[in-house]
mmCIF file with all atom_site columns, C-alpha atoms in Angstrom:
data_model
loop_
_atom_site.group_PDB
_atom_site.id
_atom_site.type_symbol
_atom_site.label_atom_id
_atom_site.label_alt_id
_atom_site.label_comp_id
_atom_site.label_asym_id
_atom_site.label_entity_id
_atom_site.label_seq_id
_atom_site.pdbx_PDB_ins_code
_atom_site.Cartn_x
_atom_site.Cartn_y
_atom_site.Cartn_z
_atom_site.occupancy
_atom_site.B_iso_or_equiv
_atom_site.pdbx_formal_charge
_atom_site.auth_seq_id
_atom_site.auth_comp_id
_atom_site.auth_asym_id
_atom_site.auth_atom_id
_atom_site.pdbx_PDB_model_num
ATOM 1   C CA . UNK A 1 1   ? 81.144  110.531 60.201  1.00 49.00 ? 9   UNK A CA 1
ATOM 2   C CA . UNK A 1 2   ? 81.656  114.028 58.315  1.00 51.00 ? 10  UNK A CA 1
ATOM 3   C CA . UNK A 1 3   ? 83.756  116.711 59.317  1.00 54.00 ? 11  UNK A CA 1
ATOM 4   C CA . UNK A 1 4   ? 81.700  118.717 62.292  1.00 60.00 ? 12  UNK A CA 1
ATOM 5   C CA . UNK A 1 5   ? 79.673  115.935 63.246  1.00 63.00 ? 13  UNK A CA 1
ATOM 6   C CA . UNK A 1 6   ? 80.203  113.445 66.027  1.00 66.00 ? 14  UNK A CA 1
ATOM 7   C CA . UNK A 1 7   ? 79.066  110.382 66.418  1.00 68.00 ? 15  UNK A CA 1
ATOM 8   C CA . UNK A 1 8   ? 76.306  109.917 69.475  1.00 70.00 ? 16  UNK A CA 1
ATOM 9   C CA . UNK A 1 9   ? 77.828  108.580 72.485  1.00 69.00 ? 17  UNK A CA 1
ATOM 10  C CA . UNK A 1 10  ? 76.499  104.926 73.168  1.00 63.00 ? 18  UNK A CA 1
ATOM 11  C CA . UNK A 1 11  ? 73.516  104.357 75.508  1.00 63.00 ? 19  UNK A CA 1
ATOM 12  C CA . UNK A 1 12  ? 74.077  103.870 78.641  1.00 62.00 ? 20  UNK A CA 1
ATOM 13  C CA . UNK A 1 13  ? 73.725  100.796 80.573  1.00 60.00 ? 21  UNK A CA 1
ATOM 14  C CA . UNK A 1 14  ? 70.515  100.418 82.758  1.00 64.00 ? 22  UNK A CA 1
ATOM 15  C CA . UNK A 1 15  ? 70.588  102.007 85.452  1.00 74.00 ? 23  UNK A CA 1
ATOM 16  C CA . UNK A 1 16  ? 71.017  99.572  88.464  1.00 81.00 ? 24  UNK A CA 1
ATOM 17  C CA . UNK A 1 17  ? 66.881  98.947  90.754  1.00 91.00 ? 25  UNK A CA 1
ATOM 18  C CA . UNK A 1 18  ? 67.525  97.968  94.642  1.00 94.00 ? 26  UNK A CA 1
ATOM 19  C CA . UNK A 1 19  ? 66.704  94.415  95.255  1.00 95.00 ? 27  UNK A CA 1
ATOM 20  C CA . UNK A 1 20  ? 65.820  92.826  98.176  1.00 94.00 ? 28  UNK A CA 1
ATOM 21  C CA . UNK A 1 21  ? 69.090  91.317  99.816  1.00 94.00 ? 29  UNK A CA 1
ATOM 22  C CA . UNK A 1 22  ? 68.896  86.844  100.709 1.00 97.00 ? 30  UNK A CA 1
ATOM 23  C CA . UNK A 1 23  ? 71.451  86.434  103.007 1.00 97.00 ? 31  UNK A CA 1
ATOM 24  C CA . UNK A 1 24  ? 73.754  83.022  103.106 1.00 96.00 ? 32  UNK A CA 1
ATOM 25  C CA . UNK A 1 25  ? 75.544  81.798  105.716 1.00 96.00 ? 33  UNK A CA 1
ATOM 26  C CA . UNK A 1 26  ? 79.147  80.400  105.317 1.00 95.00 ? 34  UNK A CA 1
ATOM 27  C CA . UNK A 1 27  ? 79.958  76.990  106.453 1.00 94.00 ? 35  UNK A CA 1
ATOM 28  C CA . UNK A 1 28  ? 83.095  76.771  108.983 1.00 93.00 ? 36  UNK A CA 1
ATOM 29  C CA . UNK A 1 29  ? 85.786  75.084  109.345 1.00 93.00 ? 37  UNK A CA 1
ATOM 30  C CA . UNK A 1 30  ? 85.397  70.919  109.431 1.00 94.00 ? 38  UNK A CA 1
ATOM 31  C CA . UNK A 1 31  ? 85.966  70.323  112.743 1.00 90.00 ? 39  UNK A CA 1
ATOM 32  C CA . UNK A 1 32  ? 88.296  67.352  112.283 1.00 92.00 ? 40  UNK A CA 1
ATOM 33  C CA . UNK A 1 33  ? 91.998  67.528  113.531 1.00 93.00 ? 41  UNK A CA 1
ATOM 34  C CA . UNK A 1 34  ? 92.601  64.813  111.231 1.00 95.00 ? 42  UNK A CA 1
ATOM 35  C CA . UNK A 1 35  ? 91.745  66.506  108.070 1.00 96.00 ? 43  UNK A CA 1
ATOM 36  C CA . UNK A 1 36  ? 93.429  69.662  109.335 1.00 95.00 ? 44  UNK A CA 1
ATOM 37  C CA . UNK A 1 37  ? 96.506  67.767  109.546 1.00 96.00 ? 45  UNK A CA 1
ATOM 38  C CA . UNK A 1 38  ? 95.929  66.020  106.000 1.00 97.00 ? 46  UNK A CA 1
ATOM 39  C CA . UNK A 1 39  ? 95.505  69.516  104.154 1.00 97.00 ? 47  UNK A CA 1
ATOM 40  C CA . UNK A 1 40  ? 98.955  70.242  105.352 1.00 97.00 ? 48  UNK A CA 1
ATOM 41  C CA . UNK A 1 41  ? 100.385 67.181  104.394 1.00 97.00 ? 49  UNK A CA 1
ATOM 42  C CA . UNK A 1 42  ? 98.574  68.068  100.573 1.00 98.00 ? 50  UNK A CA 1
ATOM 43  C CA . UNK A 1 43  ? 100.213 72.186  101.317 1.00 97.00 ? 51  UNK A CA 1
ATOM 44  C CA . UNK A 1 44  ? 103.250 70.758  102.271 1.00 97.00 ? 52  UNK A CA 1
ATOM 45  C CA . UNK A 1 45  ? 103.768 68.388  98.306  1.00 97.00 ? 53  UNK A CA 1
ATOM 46  C CA . UNK A 1 46  ? 102.452 71.327  96.985  1.00 97.00 ? 54  UNK A CA 1
ATOM 47  C CA . UNK A 1 47  ? 104.692 73.735  97.906  1.00 97.00 ? 55  UNK A CA 1
ATOM 48  C CA . UNK A 1 48  ? 107.344 71.082  96.479  1.00 96.00 ? 56  UNK A CA 1
ATOM 49  C CA . UNK A 1 49  ? 105.270 70.524  93.457  1.00 96.00 ? 57  UNK A CA 1
ATOM 50  C CA . UNK A 1 50  ? 106.105 66.657  95.133  1.00 97.00 ? 58  UNK A CA 1
ATOM 51  C CA . UNK A 1 51  ? 103.992 64.549  93.037  1.00 96.00 ? 59  UNK A CA 1
ATOM 52  C CA . UNK A 1 52  ? 104.893 61.084  94.281  1.00 97.00 ? 60  UNK A CA 1
ATOM 53  C CA . UNK A 1 53  ? 103.876 62.550  97.700  1.00 97.00 ? 61  UNK A CA 1
ATOM 54  C CA . UNK A 1 54  ? 101.079 63.949  95.847  1.00 98.00 ? 62  UNK A CA 1
ATOM 55  C CA . UNK A 1 55  ? 99.951  60.515  94.446  1.00 97.00 ? 63  UNK A CA 1
ATOM 56  C CA . UNK A 1 56  ? 99.858  58.675  98.155  1.00 97.00 ? 64  UNK A CA 1
ATOM 57  C CA . UNK A 1 57  ? 97.591  61.113  98.908  1.00 97.00 ? 65  UNK A CA 1
ATOM 58  C CA . UNK A 1 58  ? 95.237  60.079  96.512  1.00 97.00 ? 66  UNK A CA 1
ATOM 59  C CA . UNK A 1 59  ? 93.385  57.219  96.134  1.00 96.00 ? 67  UNK A CA 1
ATOM 60  C CA . UNK A 1 60  ? 95.320  55.121  93.328  1.00 93.00 ? 68  UNK A CA 1
ATOM 61  C CA . UNK A 1 61  ? 92.087  53.238  92.167  1.00 92.00 ? 69  UNK A CA 1
ATOM 62  C CA . UNK A 1 62  ? 88.164  53.560  91.355  1.00 93.00 ? 70  UNK A CA 1
ATOM 63  C CA . UNK A 1 63  ? 88.654  58.028  91.715  1.00 96.00 ? 71  UNK A CA 1
ATOM 64  C CA . UNK A 1 64  ? 85.870  60.006  89.747  1.00 96.00 ? 72  UNK A CA 1
ATOM 65  C CA . UNK A 1 65  ? 86.223  62.860  87.958  1.00 96.00 ? 73  UNK A CA 1
ATOM 66  C CA . UNK A 1 66  ? 82.686  63.959  87.493  1.00 95.00 ? 74  UNK A CA 1
ATOM 67  C CA . UNK A 1 67  ? 81.685  67.292  84.667  1.00 93.00 ? 75  UNK A CA 1
ATOM 68  C CA . UNK A 1 68  ? 78.288  66.230  83.111  1.00 90.00 ? 76  UNK A CA 1
ATOM 69  C CA . UNK A 1 69  ? 79.206  62.475  83.335  1.00 93.00 ? 77  UNK A CA 1
ATOM 70  C CA . UNK A 1 70  ? 82.651  60.776  84.922  1.00 93.00 ? 78  UNK A CA 1
ATOM 71  C CA . UNK A 1 71  ? 85.337  61.548  82.662  1.00 94.00 ? 79  UNK A CA 1
ATOM 72  C CA . UNK A 1 72  ? 87.963  59.457  85.315  1.00 95.00 ? 80  UNK A CA 1
ATOM 73  C CA . UNK A 1 73  ? 89.127  56.955  82.415  1.00 96.00 ? 81  UNK A CA 1
ATOM 74  C CA . UNK A 1 74  ? 88.667  53.514  85.497  1.00 95.00 ? 82  UNK A CA 1
ATOM 75  C CA . UNK A 1 75  ? 92.118  51.821  83.669  1.00 96.00 ? 83  UNK A CA 1
ATOM 76  C CA . UNK A 1 76  ? 94.524  54.695  85.011  1.00 96.00 ? 84  UNK A CA 1
ATOM 77  C CA . UNK A 1 77  ? 95.680  55.102  88.774  1.00 96.00 ? 85  UNK A CA 1
ATOM 78  C CA . UNK A 1 78  ? 93.954  58.212  91.032  1.00 96.00 ? 86  UNK A CA 1
ATOM 79  C CA . UNK A 1 79  ? 97.359  60.780  90.480  1.00 97.00 ? 87  UNK A CA 1
ATOM 80  C CA . UNK A 1 80  ? 96.826  60.594  86.409  1.00 97.00 ? 88  UNK A CA 1
ATOM 81  C CA . UNK A 1 81  ? 93.274  60.820  86.451  1.00 97.00 ? 89  UNK A CA 1
ATOM 82  C CA . UNK A 1 82  ? 93.968  64.359  88.824  1.00 97.00 ? 90  UNK A CA 1
ATOM 83  C CA . UNK A 1 83  ? 96.419  65.612  87.058  1.00 97.00 ? 91  UNK A CA 1
ATOM 84  C CA . UNK A 1 84  ? 94.247  65.426  84.239  1.00 96.00 ? 92  UNK A CA 1
ATOM 85  C CA . UNK A 1 85  ? 91.007  67.165  85.890  1.00 96.00 ? 93  UNK A CA 1
ATOM 86  C CA . UNK A 1 86  ? 93.028  69.669  86.842  1.00 96.00 ? 94  UNK A CA 1
ATOM 87  C CA . UNK A 1 87  ? 95.558  70.519  84.108  1.00 95.00 ? 95  UNK A CA 1
ATOM 88  C CA . UNK A 1 88  ? 98.999  69.181  86.498  1.00 96.00 ? 96  UNK A CA 1
ATOM 89  C CA . UNK A 1 89  ? 101.180 69.724  83.659  1.00 93.00 ? 97  UNK A CA 1
ATOM 90  C CA . UNK A 1 90  ? 100.195 73.475  82.181  1.00 93.00 ? 98  UNK A CA 1
ATOM 91  C CA . UNK A 1 91  ? 103.997 74.609  82.521  1.00 91.00 ? 99  UNK A CA 1
ATOM 92  C CA . UNK A 1 92  ? 102.275 78.350  83.588  1.00 90.00 ? 100 UNK A CA 1
ATOM 93  C CA . UNK A 1 93  ? 101.689 75.733  87.014  1.00 91.00 ? 101 UNK A CA 1
ATOM 94  C CA . UNK A 1 94  ? 97.733  76.331  86.971  1.00 90.00 ? 102 UNK A CA 1
ATOM 95  C CA . UNK A 1 95  ? 97.051  72.805  88.190  1.00 94.00 ? 103 UNK A CA 1
ATOM 96  C CA . UNK A 1 96  ? 99.070  73.487  91.395  1.00 96.00 ? 104 UNK A CA 1
ATOM 97  C CA . UNK A 1 97  ? 98.109  76.607  92.410  1.00 93.00 ? 105 UNK A CA 1
ATOM 98  C CA . UNK A 1 98  ? 94.349  75.283  92.708  1.00 94.00 ? 106 UNK A CA 1
ATOM 99  C CA . UNK A 1 99  ? 96.159  72.252  94.898  1.00 96.00 ? 107 UNK A CA 1
ATOM 100 C CA . UNK A 1 100 ? 97.518  75.206  96.314  1.00 95.00 ? 108 UNK A CA 1
ATOM 101 C CA . UNK A 1 101 ? 93.519  76.992  96.801  1.00 92.00 ? 109 UNK A CA 1
ATOM 102 C CA . UNK A 1 102 ? 92.080  73.814  97.681  1.00 94.00 ? 110 UNK A CA 1
ATOM 103 C CA . UNK A 1 103 ? 95.159  72.571  100.465 1.00 95.00 ? 111 UNK A CA 1
ATOM 104 C CA . UNK A 1 104 ? 93.880  76.133  102.487 1.00 93.00 ? 112 UNK A CA 1
ATOM 105 C CA . UNK A 1 105 ? 90.010  75.430  101.803 1.00 93.00 ? 113 UNK A CA 1
ATOM 106 C CA . UNK A 1 106 ? 89.436  74.402  105.265 1.00 93.00 ? 114 UNK A CA 1
ATOM 107 C CA . UNK A 1 107 ? 84.972  73.739  104.862 1.00 94.00 ? 115 UNK A CA 1
ATOM 108 C CA . UNK A 1 108 ? 83.626  70.204  104.059 1.00 96.00 ? 116 UNK A CA 1
ATOM 109 C CA . UNK A 1 109 ? 80.178  68.715  103.415 1.00 95.00 ? 117 UNK A CA 1
ATOM 110 C CA . UNK A 1 110 ? 79.491  65.144  103.103 1.00 95.00 ? 118 UNK A CA 1
ATOM 111 C CA . UNK A 1 111 ? 77.433  65.089  99.743  1.00 91.00 ? 119 UNK A CA 1
ATOM 112 C CA . UNK A 1 112 ? 74.039  64.877  100.038 1.00 87.00 ? 120 UNK A CA 1
ATOM 113 C CA . UNK A 1 113 ? 73.664  61.341  97.051  1.00 87.00 ? 121 UNK A CA 1
ATOM 114 C CA . UNK A 1 114 ? 76.558  59.889  98.489  1.00 89.00 ? 122 UNK A CA 1
ATOM 115 C CA . UNK A 1 115 ? 77.743  59.027  102.189 1.00 91.00 ? 123 UNK A CA 1
ATOM 116 C CA . UNK A 1 116 ? 80.828  58.923  102.748 1.00 94.00 ? 124 UNK A CA 1
ATOM 117 C CA . UNK A 1 117 ? 82.114  61.249  100.374 1.00 96.00 ? 125 UNK A CA 1
ATOM 118 C CA . UNK A 1 118 ? 83.367  64.559  101.763 1.00 97.00 ? 126 UNK A CA 1
ATOM 119 C CA . UNK A 1 119 ? 83.815  67.519  98.868  1.00 97.00 ? 127 UNK A CA 1
ATOM 120 C CA . UNK A 1 120 ? 85.214  70.744  99.169  1.00 96.00 ? 128 UNK A CA 1
ATOM 121 C CA . UNK A 1 121 ? 84.498  73.921  99.417  1.00 94.00 ? 129 UNK A CA 1
ATOM 122 C CA . UNK A 1 122 ? 81.519  73.921  101.588 1.00 94.00 ? 130 UNK A CA 1
ATOM 123 C CA . UNK A 1 123 ? 78.171  74.827  99.780  1.00 92.00 ? 131 UNK A CA 1
ATOM 124 C CA . UNK A 1 124 ? 76.595  78.609  102.463 1.00 94.00 ? 132 UNK A CA 1
ATOM 125 C CA . UNK A 1 125 ? 73.395  78.020  104.218 1.00 95.00 ? 133 UNK A CA 1
ATOM 126 C CA . UNK A 1 126 ? 70.632  79.997  102.514 1.00 96.00 ? 134 UNK A CA 1
ATOM 127 C CA . UNK A 1 127 ? 67.052  80.221  101.725 1.00 97.00 ? 135 UNK A CA 1
ATOM 128 C CA . UNK A 1 128 ? 66.510  78.681  98.314  1.00 95.00 ? 136 UNK A CA 1
ATOM 129 C CA . UNK A 1 129 ? 63.182  79.965  97.966  1.00 97.00 ? 137 UNK A CA 1
ATOM 130 C CA . UNK A 1 130 ? 63.833  83.288  98.307  1.00 97.00 ? 138 UNK A CA 1
ATOM 131 C CA . UNK A 1 131 ? 66.744  82.948  95.881  1.00 97.00 ? 139 UNK A CA 1
ATOM 132 C CA . UNK A 1 132 ? 64.784  81.678  93.680  1.00 96.00 ? 140 UNK A CA 1
ATOM 133 C CA . UNK A 1 133 ? 62.563  84.563  93.636  1.00 97.00 ? 141 UNK A CA 1
ATOM 134 C CA . UNK A 1 134 ? 65.451  87.380  93.832  1.00 96.00 ? 142 UNK A CA 1
ATOM 135 C CA . UNK A 1 135 ? 66.753  86.027  89.627  1.00 95.00 ? 143 UNK A CA 1
ATOM 136 C CA . UNK A 1 136 ? 63.140  85.480  88.656  1.00 95.00 ? 144 UNK A CA 1
ATOM 137 C CA . UNK A 1 137 ? 62.757  89.553  89.821  1.00 93.00 ? 145 UNK A CA 1
ATOM 138 C CA . UNK A 1 138 ? 65.759  90.608  88.544  1.00 93.00 ? 146 UNK A CA 1
ATOM 139 C CA . UNK A 1 139 ? 64.884  88.659  85.513  1.00 91.00 ? 147 UNK A CA 1
ATOM 140 C CA . UNK A 1 140 ? 69.140  87.795  85.583  1.00 92.00 ? 148 UNK A CA 1
ATOM 141 C CA . UNK A 1 141 ? 70.376  83.753  85.893  1.00 92.00 ? 149 UNK A CA 1
ATOM 142 C CA . UNK A 1 142 ? 71.710  82.429  89.146  1.00 93.00 ? 150 UNK A CA 1
ATOM 143 C CA . UNK A 1 143 ? 74.739  82.263  87.603  1.00 92.00 ? 151 UNK A CA 1
ATOM 144 C CA . UNK A 1 144 ? 74.812  86.274  87.576  1.00 93.00 ? 152 UNK A CA 1
ATOM 145 C CA . UNK A 1 145 ? 74.885  86.040  91.592  1.00 96.00 ? 153 UNK A CA 1
ATOM 146 C CA . UNK A 1 146 ? 78.079  85.330  94.274  1.00 95.00 ? 154 UNK A CA 1
ATOM 147 C CA . UNK A 1 147 ? 78.256  85.746  97.516  1.00 96.00 ? 155 UNK A CA 1
ATOM 148 C CA . UNK A 1 148 ? 81.643  87.002  99.491  1.00 95.00 ? 156 UNK A CA 1
ATOM 149 C CA . UNK A 1 149 ? 83.954  84.891  100.431 1.00 91.00 ? 157 UNK A CA 1
ATOM 150 C CA . UNK A 1 150 ? 83.793  86.839  103.606 1.00 91.00 ? 158 UNK A CA 1
ATOM 151 C CA . UNK A 1 151 ? 82.221  89.112  105.915 1.00 94.00 ? 159 UNK A CA 1
ATOM 152 C CA . UNK A 1 152 ? 82.689  92.943  105.484 1.00 95.00 ? 160 UNK A CA 1
ATOM 153 C CA . UNK A 1 153 ? 84.565  92.966  101.749 1.00 96.00 ? 161 UNK A CA 1
ATOM 154 C CA . UNK A 1 154 ? 85.417  96.361  100.174 1.00 97.00 ? 162 UNK A CA 1
ATOM 155 C CA . UNK A 1 155 ? 83.081  97.742  97.386  1.00 97.00 ? 163 UNK A CA 1
ATOM 156 C CA . UNK A 1 156 ? 85.472  100.274 95.304  1.00 96.00 ? 164 UNK A CA 1
ATOM 157 C CA . UNK A 1 157 ? 83.748  103.486 93.420  1.00 95.00 ? 165 UNK A CA 1
ATOM 158 C CA . UNK A 1 158 ? 86.257  101.507 90.734  1.00 94.00 ? 166 UNK A CA 1
ATOM 159 C CA . UNK A 1 159 ? 88.784  98.789  89.763  1.00 93.00 ? 167 UNK A CA 1
ATOM 160 C CA . UNK A 1 160 ? 91.869  99.568  91.141  1.00 92.00 ? 168 UNK A CA 1
ATOM 161 C CA . UNK A 1 161 ? 93.032  98.434  94.940  1.00 93.00 ? 169 UNK A CA 1
ATOM 162 C CA . UNK A 1 162 ? 93.072  101.844 95.867  1.00 94.00 ? 170 UNK A CA 1
ATOM 163 C CA . UNK A 1 163 ? 89.654  103.307 94.821  1.00 95.00 ? 171 UNK A CA 1
ATOM 164 C CA . UNK A 1 164 ? 87.697  104.716 97.456  1.00 96.00 ? 172 UNK A CA 1
ATOM 165 C CA . UNK A 1 165 ? 85.486  102.445 99.538  1.00 97.00 ? 173 UNK A CA 1
ATOM 166 C CA . UNK A 1 166 ? 81.743  102.727 98.010  1.00 95.00 ? 174 UNK A CA 1
ATOM 167 C CA . UNK A 1 167 ? 80.418  100.237 101.195 1.00 94.00 ? 175 UNK A CA 1
ATOM 168 C CA . UNK A 1 168 ? 81.094  97.420  102.648 1.00 96.00 ? 176 UNK A CA 1
ATOM 169 C CA . UNK A 1 169 ? 79.468  93.886  101.399 1.00 97.00 ? 177 UNK A CA 1
ATOM 170 C CA . UNK A 1 170 ? 77.358  91.767  104.191 1.00 96.00 ? 178 UNK A CA 1
ATOM 171 C CA . UNK A 1 171 ? 76.968  88.007  103.833 1.00 97.00 ? 179 UNK A CA 1
ATOM 172 C CA . UNK A 1 172 ? 74.430  88.816  101.063 1.00 97.00 ? 180 UNK A CA 1
ATOM 173 C CA . UNK A 1 173 ? 73.838  87.395  97.441  1.00 97.00 ? 181 UNK A CA 1
ATOM 174 C CA . UNK A 1 174 ? 75.658  90.325  95.472  1.00 96.00 ? 182 UNK A CA 1
ATOM 175 C CA . UNK A 1 175 ? 74.609  90.368  91.284  1.00 95.00 ? 183 UNK A CA 1
ATOM 176 C CA . UNK A 1 176 ? 77.819  90.594  88.828  1.00 94.00 ? 184 UNK A CA 1
ATOM 177 C CA . UNK A 1 177 ? 76.746  92.805  85.814  1.00 93.00 ? 185 UNK A CA 1
ATOM 178 C CA . UNK A 1 178 ? 78.289  91.763  82.250  1.00 89.00 ? 186 UNK A CA 1
ATOM 179 C CA . UNK A 1 179 ? 80.120  95.256  81.591  1.00 85.00 ? 187 UNK A CA 1
ATOM 180 C CA . UNK A 1 180 ? 83.507  94.126  84.066  1.00 82.00 ? 188 UNK A CA 1
ATOM 181 C CA . UNK A 1 181 ? 86.456  95.319  83.418  1.00 82.00 ? 189 UNK A CA 1
ATOM 182 C CA . UNK A 1 182 ? 89.066  92.995  81.793  1.00 82.00 ? 190 UNK A CA 1
ATOM 183 C CA . UNK A 1 183 ? 92.369  92.885  84.137  1.00 76.00 ? 191 UNK A CA 1
ATOM 184 C CA . UNK A 1 184 ? 95.561  93.245  82.746  1.00 80.00 ? 192 UNK A CA 1
ATOM 185 C CA . UNK A 1 185 ? 98.458  91.069  82.654  1.00 81.00 ? 193 UNK A CA 1
ATOM 186 C CA . UNK A 1 186 ? 99.901  90.570  86.848  1.00 80.00 ? 194 UNK A CA 1
ATOM 187 C CA . UNK A 1 187 ? 97.194  92.606  87.691  1.00 83.00 ? 195 UNK A CA 1
ATOM 188 C CA . UNK A 1 188 ? 94.320  91.792  90.445  1.00 85.00 ? 196 UNK A CA 1
ATOM 189 C CA . UNK A 1 189 ? 91.141  91.199  88.292  1.00 90.00 ? 197 UNK A CA 1
ATOM 190 C CA . UNK A 1 190 ? 87.922  93.375  89.666  1.00 94.00 ? 198 UNK A CA 1
ATOM 191 C CA . UNK A 1 191 ? 84.062  92.039  89.316  1.00 94.00 ? 199 UNK A CA 1
ATOM 192 C CA . UNK A 1 192 ? 81.645  94.800  88.838  1.00 94.00 ? 200 UNK A CA 1
ATOM 193 C CA . UNK A 1 193 ? 78.909  94.238  91.618  1.00 95.00 ? 201 UNK A CA 1
ATOM 194 C CA . UNK A 1 194 ? 74.960  95.481  91.877  1.00 95.00 ? 202 UNK A CA 1
ATOM 195 C CA . UNK A 1 195 ? 74.634  95.993  95.118  1.00 96.00 ? 203 UNK A CA 1
ATOM 196 C CA . UNK A 1 196 ? 70.782  95.577  97.410  1.00 96.00 ? 204 UNK A CA 1
ATOM 197 C CA . UNK A 1 197 ? 70.830  99.152  97.859  1.00 94.00 ? 205 UNK A CA 1
ATOM 198 C CA . UNK A 1 198 ? 71.288  100.147 94.012  1.00 94.00 ? 206 UNK A CA 1
ATOM 199 C CA . UNK A 1 199 ? 74.906  101.433 94.296  1.00 94.00 ? 207 UNK A CA 1
ATOM 200 C CA . UNK A 1 200 ? 77.349  99.886  92.401  1.00 94.00 ? 208 UNK A CA 1
ATOM 201 C CA . UNK A 1 201 ? 80.848  98.584  93.076  1.00 95.00 ? 209 UNK A CA 1
ATOM 202 C CA . UNK A 1 202 ? 84.452  96.784  92.534  1.00 96.00 ? 210 UNK A CA 1
ATOM 203 C CA . UNK A 1 203 ? 85.664  93.845  94.535  1.00 96.00 ? 211 UNK A CA 1
ATOM 204 C CA . UNK A 1 204 ? 88.677  91.635  93.573  1.00 94.00 ? 212 UNK A CA 1
ATOM 205 C CA . UNK A 1 205 ? 87.353  88.309  91.783  1.00 91.00 ? 213 UNK A CA 1
ATOM 206 C CA . UNK A 1 206 ? 88.727  86.262  94.579  1.00 88.00 ? 214 UNK A CA 1
ATOM 207 C CA . UNK A 1 207 ? 86.671  88.145  97.306  1.00 93.00 ? 215 UNK A CA 1
ATOM 208 C CA . UNK A 1 208 ? 83.196  87.052  95.236  1.00 94.00 ? 216 UNK A CA 1
ATOM 209 C CA . UNK A 1 209 ? 82.336  82.749  95.361  1.00 91.00 ? 217 UNK A CA 1
ATOM 210 C CA . UNK A 1 210 ? 80.087  81.650  92.701  1.00 90.00 ? 218 UNK A CA 1
ATOM 211 C CA . UNK A 1 211 ? 76.951  78.857  93.182  1.00 86.00 ? 219 UNK A CA 1
ATOM 212 C CA . UNK A 1 212 ? 78.474  76.168  91.005  1.00 86.00 ? 220 UNK A CA 1
ATOM 213 C CA . UNK A 1 213 ? 82.040  75.760  91.837  1.00 89.00 ? 221 UNK A CA 1
ATOM 214 C CA . UNK A 1 214 ? 84.905  73.084  91.480  1.00 93.00 ? 222 UNK A CA 1
ATOM 215 C CA . UNK A 1 215 ? 85.166  70.679  94.065  1.00 96.00 ? 223 UNK A CA 1
ATOM 216 C CA . UNK A 1 216 ? 87.203  68.516  95.338  1.00 97.00 ? 224 UNK A CA 1
ATOM 217 C CA . UNK A 1 217 ? 86.508  65.601  97.148  1.00 98.00 ? 225 UNK A CA 1
ATOM 218 C CA . UNK A 1 218 ? 88.528  63.355  99.841  1.00 98.00 ? 226 UNK A CA 1
ATOM 219 C CA . UNK A 1 219 ? 87.294  59.433  101.702 1.00 96.00 ? 227 UNK A CA 1
ATOM 220 C CA . UNK A 1 220 ? 88.063  58.795  104.854 1.00 94.00 ? 228 UNK A CA 1
ATOM 221 C CA . UNK A 1 221 ? 89.507  55.037  105.041 1.00 88.00 ? 229 UNK A CA 1
ATOM 222 C CA . UNK A 1 222 ? 90.409  53.590  107.624 1.00 86.00 ? 230 UNK A CA 1
ATOM 223 C CA . UNK A 1 223 ? 91.088  56.626  109.890 1.00 86.00 ? 231 UNK A CA 1
ATOM 224 C CA . UNK A 1 224 ? 93.335  58.221  106.568 1.00 94.00 ? 232 UNK A CA 1
ATOM 225 C CA . UNK A 1 225 ? 92.134  60.744  104.515 1.00 97.00 ? 233 UNK A CA 1
ATOM 226 C CA . UNK A 1 226 ? 92.580  60.452  100.781 1.00 97.00 ? 234 UNK A CA 1
ATOM 227 C CA . UNK A 1 227 ? 91.747  62.896  97.627  1.00 98.00 ? 235 UNK A CA 1
ATOM 228 C CA . UNK A 1 228 ? 89.077  60.553  95.787  1.00 97.00 ? 236 UNK A CA 1
ATOM 229 C CA . UNK A 1 229 ? 87.207  63.020  93.070  1.00 97.00 ? 237 UNK A CA 1
ATOM 230 C CA . UNK A 1 230 ? 87.269  66.158  91.613  1.00 97.00 ? 238 UNK A CA 1
ATOM 231 C CA . UNK A 1 231 ? 84.059  67.922  90.068  1.00 95.00 ? 239 UNK A CA 1
ATOM 232 C CA . UNK A 1 232 ? 84.589  70.747  87.371  1.00 93.00 ? 240 UNK A CA 1
ATOM 233 C CA . UNK A 1 233 ? 87.658  71.106  86.424  1.00 90.00 ? 241 UNK A CA 1
ATOM 234 C CA . UNK A 1 234 ? 89.360  71.180  82.748  1.00 89.00 ? 242 UNK A CA 1
ATOM 235 C CA . UNK A 1 235 ? 87.262  71.332  79.174  1.00 83.00 ? 243 UNK A CA 1
ATOM 236 C CA . UNK A 1 236 ? 88.116  67.455  78.251  1.00 71.00 ? 244 UNK A CA 1
#
């Protein structure tokens, strides 16, 4: 621009309007001591990055890996299919980190159309009709929404762990705004949220659960749990 003229500032984002809070009830831990023991075995194998120990916890055959269709290779073992689904051989250790999170997940829910197949994390309980209405009234997509991983998550005034607390979130859906900042390597990634009362705030990305999330699936045969499938995973 010519000297003496300033570029006009970019237009501010549209103001966040209050919306009706749709509550969620988080799933509780799955009440089976044998499953808790299995998760401990999984955690031990993951901590040592012991591929042989991990292979013993997976069905040897008929492992499924579903995205829009079953991507598993029936000619390969369960461990080989799981490794591909979560990129277990990535030198950064990303696949092992996925399994570490899975071993720490205490919830489990049976797939409605597949008796005997249990997947984690279990979805929350909520009023689907009320959520659909919320999405329509705010002119958003279901993917724009998430729910806190626990009660009383602190939303902060800036994308900093030390920023002032704006409010503590209840167990209800919150909207993720499109201007969430990118974190530098080694820093916590924050999400910018629109809150039901019309305020905005920032929370760490791992404190918010999406409705559609990757799931690890298990089955119990003759009293023994095994990993039998994966829903989601890396792009094939």
